[in-house]
PDB file of C-alpha atoms and ligand atoms in Angstrom:
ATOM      1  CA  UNK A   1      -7.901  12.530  31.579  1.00  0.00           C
ATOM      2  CA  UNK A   2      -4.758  14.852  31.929  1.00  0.00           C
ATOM      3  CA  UNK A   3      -2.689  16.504  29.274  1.00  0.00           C
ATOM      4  CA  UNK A   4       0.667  15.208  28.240  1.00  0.00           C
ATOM      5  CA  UNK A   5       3.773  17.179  28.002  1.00  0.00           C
ATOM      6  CA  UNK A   6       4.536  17.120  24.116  1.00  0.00           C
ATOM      7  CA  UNK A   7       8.239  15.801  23.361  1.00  0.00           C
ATOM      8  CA  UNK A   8      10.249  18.399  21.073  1.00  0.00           C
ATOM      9  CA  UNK A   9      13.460  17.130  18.801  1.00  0.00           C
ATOM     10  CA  UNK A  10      16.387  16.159  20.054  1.00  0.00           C
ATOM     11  CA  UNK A  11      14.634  13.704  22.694  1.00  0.00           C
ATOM     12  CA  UNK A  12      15.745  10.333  21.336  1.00  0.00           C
ATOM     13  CA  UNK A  13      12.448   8.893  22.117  1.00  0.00           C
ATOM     14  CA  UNK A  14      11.167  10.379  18.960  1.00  0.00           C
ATOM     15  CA  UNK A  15      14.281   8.215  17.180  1.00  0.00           C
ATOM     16  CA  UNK A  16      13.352   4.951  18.555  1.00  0.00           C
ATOM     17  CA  UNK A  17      10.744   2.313  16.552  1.00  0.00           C
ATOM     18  CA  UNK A  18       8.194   1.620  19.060  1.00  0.00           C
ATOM     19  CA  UNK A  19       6.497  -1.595  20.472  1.00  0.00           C
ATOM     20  CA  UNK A  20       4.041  -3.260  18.885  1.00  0.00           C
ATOM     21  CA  UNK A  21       1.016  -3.024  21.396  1.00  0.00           C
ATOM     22  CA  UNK A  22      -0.214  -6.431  22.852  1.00  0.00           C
ATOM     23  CA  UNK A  23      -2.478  -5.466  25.986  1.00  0.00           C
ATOM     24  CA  UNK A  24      -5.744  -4.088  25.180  1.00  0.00           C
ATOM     25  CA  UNK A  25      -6.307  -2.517  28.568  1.00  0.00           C
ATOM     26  CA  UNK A  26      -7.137   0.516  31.356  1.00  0.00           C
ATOM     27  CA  UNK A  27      -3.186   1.942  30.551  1.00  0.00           C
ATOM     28  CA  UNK A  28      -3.799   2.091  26.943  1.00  0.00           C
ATOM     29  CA  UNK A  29      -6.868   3.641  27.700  1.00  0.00           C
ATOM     30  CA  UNK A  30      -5.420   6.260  29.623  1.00  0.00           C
ATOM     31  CA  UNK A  31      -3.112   6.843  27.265  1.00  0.00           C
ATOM     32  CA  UNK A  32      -5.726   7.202  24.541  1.00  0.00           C
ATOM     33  CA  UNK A  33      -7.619   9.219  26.556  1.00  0.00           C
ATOM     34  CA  UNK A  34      -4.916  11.657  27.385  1.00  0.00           C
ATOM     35  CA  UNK A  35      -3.479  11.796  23.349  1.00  0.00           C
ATOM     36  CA  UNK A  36      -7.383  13.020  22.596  1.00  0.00           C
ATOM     37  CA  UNK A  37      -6.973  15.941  25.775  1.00  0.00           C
ATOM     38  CA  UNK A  38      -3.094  16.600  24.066  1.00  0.00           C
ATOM     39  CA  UNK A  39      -4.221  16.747  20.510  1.00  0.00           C
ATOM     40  CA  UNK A  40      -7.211  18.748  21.039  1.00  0.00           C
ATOM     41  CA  UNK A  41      -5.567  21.318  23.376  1.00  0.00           C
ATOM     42  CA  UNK A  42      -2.653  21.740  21.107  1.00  0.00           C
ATOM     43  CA  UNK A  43      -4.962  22.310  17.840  1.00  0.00           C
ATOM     44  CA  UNK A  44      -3.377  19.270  15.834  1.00  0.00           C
ATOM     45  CA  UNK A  45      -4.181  17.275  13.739  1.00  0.00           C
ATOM     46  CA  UNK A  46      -2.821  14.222  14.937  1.00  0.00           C
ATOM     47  CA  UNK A  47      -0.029  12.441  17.915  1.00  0.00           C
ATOM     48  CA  UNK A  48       1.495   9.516  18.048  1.00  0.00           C
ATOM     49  CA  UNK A  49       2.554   8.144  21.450  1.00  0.00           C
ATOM     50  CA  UNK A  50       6.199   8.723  21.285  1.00  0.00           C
ATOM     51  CA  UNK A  51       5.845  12.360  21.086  1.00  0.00           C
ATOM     52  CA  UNK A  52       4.559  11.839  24.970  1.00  0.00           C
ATOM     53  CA  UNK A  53       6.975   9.919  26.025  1.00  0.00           C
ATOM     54  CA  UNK A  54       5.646   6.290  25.017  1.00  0.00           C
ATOM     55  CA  UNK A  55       7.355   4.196  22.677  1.00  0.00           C
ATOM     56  CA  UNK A  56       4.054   2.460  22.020  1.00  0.00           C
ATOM     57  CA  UNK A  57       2.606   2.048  17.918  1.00  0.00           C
ATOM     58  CA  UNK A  58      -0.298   4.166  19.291  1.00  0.00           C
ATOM     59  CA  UNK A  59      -1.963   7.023  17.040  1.00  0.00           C
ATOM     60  CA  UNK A  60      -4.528   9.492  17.426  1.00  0.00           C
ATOM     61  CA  UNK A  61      -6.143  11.620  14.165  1.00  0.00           C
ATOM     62  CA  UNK A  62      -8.430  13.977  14.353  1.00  0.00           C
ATOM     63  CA  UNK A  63     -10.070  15.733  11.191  1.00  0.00           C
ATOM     64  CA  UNK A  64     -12.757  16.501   9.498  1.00  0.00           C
ATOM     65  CA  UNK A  65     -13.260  12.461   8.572  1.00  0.00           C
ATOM     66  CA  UNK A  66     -13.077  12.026  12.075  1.00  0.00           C
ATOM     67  CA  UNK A  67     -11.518  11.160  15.191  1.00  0.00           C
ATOM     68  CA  UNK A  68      -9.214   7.763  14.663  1.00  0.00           C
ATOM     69  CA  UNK A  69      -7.506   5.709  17.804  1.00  0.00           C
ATOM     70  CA  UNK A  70      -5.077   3.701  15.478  1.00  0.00           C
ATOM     71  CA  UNK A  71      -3.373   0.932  17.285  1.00  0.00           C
ATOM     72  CA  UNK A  72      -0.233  -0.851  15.286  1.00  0.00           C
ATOM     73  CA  UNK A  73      -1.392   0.841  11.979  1.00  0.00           C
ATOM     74  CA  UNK A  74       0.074  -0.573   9.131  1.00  0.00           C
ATOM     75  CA  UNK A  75      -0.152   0.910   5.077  1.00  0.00           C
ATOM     76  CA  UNK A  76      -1.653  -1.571   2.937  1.00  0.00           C
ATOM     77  CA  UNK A  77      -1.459   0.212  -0.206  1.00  0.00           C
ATOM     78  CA  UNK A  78      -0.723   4.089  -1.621  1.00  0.00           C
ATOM     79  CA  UNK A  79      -1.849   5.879  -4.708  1.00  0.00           C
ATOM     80  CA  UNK A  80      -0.879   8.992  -6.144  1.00  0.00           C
ATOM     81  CA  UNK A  81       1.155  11.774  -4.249  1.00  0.00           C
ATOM     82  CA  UNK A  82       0.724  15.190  -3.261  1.00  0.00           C
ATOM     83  CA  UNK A  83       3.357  17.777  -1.947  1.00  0.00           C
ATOM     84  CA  UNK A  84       2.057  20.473   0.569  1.00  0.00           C
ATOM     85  CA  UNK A  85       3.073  22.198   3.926  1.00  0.00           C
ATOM     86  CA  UNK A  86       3.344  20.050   7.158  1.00  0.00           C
ATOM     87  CA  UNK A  87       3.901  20.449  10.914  1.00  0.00           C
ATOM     88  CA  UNK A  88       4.522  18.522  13.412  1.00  0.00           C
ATOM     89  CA  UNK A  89       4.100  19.299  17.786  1.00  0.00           C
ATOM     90  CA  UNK A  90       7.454  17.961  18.424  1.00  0.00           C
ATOM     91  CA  UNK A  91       8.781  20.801  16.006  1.00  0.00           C
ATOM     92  CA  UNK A  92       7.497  23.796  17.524  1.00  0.00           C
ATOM     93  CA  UNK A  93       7.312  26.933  14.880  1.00  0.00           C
ATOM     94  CA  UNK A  94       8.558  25.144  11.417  1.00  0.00           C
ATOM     95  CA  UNK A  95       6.714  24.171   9.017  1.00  0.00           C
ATOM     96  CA  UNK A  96       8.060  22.174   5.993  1.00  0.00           C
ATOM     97  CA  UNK A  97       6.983  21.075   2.608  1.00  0.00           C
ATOM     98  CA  UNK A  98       6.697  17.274   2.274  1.00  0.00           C
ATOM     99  CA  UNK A  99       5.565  14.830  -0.492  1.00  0.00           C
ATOM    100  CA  UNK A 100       3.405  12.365   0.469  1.00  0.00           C
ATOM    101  CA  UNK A 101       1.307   9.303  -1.223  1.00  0.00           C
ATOM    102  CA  UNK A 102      -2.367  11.247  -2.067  1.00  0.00           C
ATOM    103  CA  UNK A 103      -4.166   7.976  -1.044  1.00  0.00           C
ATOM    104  CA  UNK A 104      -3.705   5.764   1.928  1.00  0.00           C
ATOM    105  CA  UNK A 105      -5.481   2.630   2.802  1.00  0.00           C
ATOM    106  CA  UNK A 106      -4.127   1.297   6.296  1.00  0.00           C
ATOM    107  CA  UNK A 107      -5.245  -1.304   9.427  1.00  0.00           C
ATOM    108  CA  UNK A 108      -5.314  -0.902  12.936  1.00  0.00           C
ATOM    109  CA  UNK A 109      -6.824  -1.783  15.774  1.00  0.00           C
ATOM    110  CA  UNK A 110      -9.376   0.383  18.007  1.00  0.00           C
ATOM    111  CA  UNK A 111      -8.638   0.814  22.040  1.00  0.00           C
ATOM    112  CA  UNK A 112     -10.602  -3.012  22.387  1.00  0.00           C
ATOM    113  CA  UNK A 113      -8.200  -4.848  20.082  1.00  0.00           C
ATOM    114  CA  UNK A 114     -10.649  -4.791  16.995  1.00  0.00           C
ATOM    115  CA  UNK A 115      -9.385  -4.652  13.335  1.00  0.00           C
ATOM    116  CA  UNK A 116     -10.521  -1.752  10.879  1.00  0.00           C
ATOM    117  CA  UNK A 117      -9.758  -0.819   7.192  1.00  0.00           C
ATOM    118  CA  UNK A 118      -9.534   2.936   6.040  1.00  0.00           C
ATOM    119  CA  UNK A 119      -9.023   4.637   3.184  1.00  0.00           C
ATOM    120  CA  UNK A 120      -7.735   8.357   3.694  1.00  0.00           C
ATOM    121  CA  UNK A 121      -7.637  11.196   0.936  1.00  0.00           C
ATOM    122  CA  UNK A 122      -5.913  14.453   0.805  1.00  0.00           C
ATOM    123  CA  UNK A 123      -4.726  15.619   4.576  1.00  0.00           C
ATOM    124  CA  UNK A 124      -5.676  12.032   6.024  1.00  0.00           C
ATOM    125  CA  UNK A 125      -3.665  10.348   3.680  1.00  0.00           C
ATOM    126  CA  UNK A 126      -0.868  12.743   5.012  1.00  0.00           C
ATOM    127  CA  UNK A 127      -1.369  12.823   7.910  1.00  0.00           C
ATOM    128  CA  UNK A 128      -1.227   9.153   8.374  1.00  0.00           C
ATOM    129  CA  UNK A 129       1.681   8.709   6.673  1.00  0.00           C
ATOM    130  CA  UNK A 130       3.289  11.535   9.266  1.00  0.00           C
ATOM    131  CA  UNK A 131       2.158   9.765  12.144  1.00  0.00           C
ATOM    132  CA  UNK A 132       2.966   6.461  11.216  1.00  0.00           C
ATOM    133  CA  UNK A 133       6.518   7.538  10.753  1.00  0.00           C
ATOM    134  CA  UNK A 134       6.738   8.421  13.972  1.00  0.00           C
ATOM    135  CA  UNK A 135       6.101   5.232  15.224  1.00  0.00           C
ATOM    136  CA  UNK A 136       9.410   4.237  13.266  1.00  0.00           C
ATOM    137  CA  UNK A 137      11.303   7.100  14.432  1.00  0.00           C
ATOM    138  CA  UNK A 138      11.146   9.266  11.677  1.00  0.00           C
ATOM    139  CA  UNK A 139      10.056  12.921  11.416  1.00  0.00           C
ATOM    140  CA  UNK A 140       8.512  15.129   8.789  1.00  0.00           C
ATOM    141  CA  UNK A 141      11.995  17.406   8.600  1.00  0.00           C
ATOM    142  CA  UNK A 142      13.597  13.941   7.721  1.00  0.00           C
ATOM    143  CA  UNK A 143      11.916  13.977   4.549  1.00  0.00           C
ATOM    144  CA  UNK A 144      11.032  17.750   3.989  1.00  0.00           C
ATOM    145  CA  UNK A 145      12.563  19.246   0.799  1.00  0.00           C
ATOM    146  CA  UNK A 146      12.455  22.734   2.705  1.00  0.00           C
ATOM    147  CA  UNK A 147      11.518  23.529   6.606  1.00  0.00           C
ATOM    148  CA  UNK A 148      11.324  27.212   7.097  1.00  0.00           C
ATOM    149  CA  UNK A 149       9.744  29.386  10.434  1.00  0.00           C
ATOM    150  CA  UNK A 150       6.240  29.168  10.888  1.00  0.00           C
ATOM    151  CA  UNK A 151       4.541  32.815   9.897  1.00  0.00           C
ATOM    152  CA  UNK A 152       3.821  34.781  13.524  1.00  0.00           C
ATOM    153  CA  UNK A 153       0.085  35.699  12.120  1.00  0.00           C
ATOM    154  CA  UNK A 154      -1.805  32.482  12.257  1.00  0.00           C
ATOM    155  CA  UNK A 155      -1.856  29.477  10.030  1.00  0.00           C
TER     156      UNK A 155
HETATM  157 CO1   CO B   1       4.408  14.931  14.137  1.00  0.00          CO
END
């Protein structure tokens, strides 16, 4: 495993939509592997593969629900909405407030090719929805109705 150097905006990989994912194998692995070292070491929440470099639908989540690999995620339905503060690695000291469904059911596939359902509440329903968009090129800020500097002190 080795940590990846996180993308910031303005690198047009961020803008691109990414590739559908069709080999289930030791890259994508790898690449898995190295999101989970990335995400972790960074204290986020979640990374899709552009922000690394790789235009790949590849997303990793990590929360209090869990850990999630999500490979070509796709929303199958959305309920309510919420509006709270989000960040995002590839825009290093903003923060933003963002409206978002409150409810997110979604499919993927796992690292082996395998199909899941989930359901995601609250801050998994968010941030789903935020890394999913990056898969299609779009960022947080794109649909923030303020960004402003992160406080210095913490959270
Ligand atoms: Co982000």
């Amino acid at each position: 495993m080795a940590l990846r150097y996180v993308v910031q905006v303005g690198d047009e990989v961020l803008r691109k939509k990414s590739e559908e994912v069709r080999k289930f194998d030791k890259e994508l692995f790898a690449l898995l592997d190295d999101m989970k070292e990335t995400v972790r070491a960074e204290n986020g929440a979640g990374l899709a593969a552009p922000q690394v470099g790789v235009s790949l639908r590849v997303v990793v989540i990590d929360l209090e629900e869990g850990y999630f690999e999500m490979i070509n995620p796709k929303i199958l339905s959305v309920k309510g909405e919420q509006t709270g503060g989000e960040g995002c690695l590839s825009v290093k000291g903003k923060q933003g407030i963002v409206t978002r469904p409150n409810k997110v059911k979604a499919e993927y596939r796992d690292r082996h090719g395998r199909k899941h359902t989930v359901t995601g509440e609250g801050l998994f329903a968010r941030c789903m929805c935020h890394e999913f968009d990056h898969l299609d090129g779009i960022l947080y800020i794109d649909r923030a109705s303020e960004v402003f500097d992160e406080p210095k002190d913490g959270e």
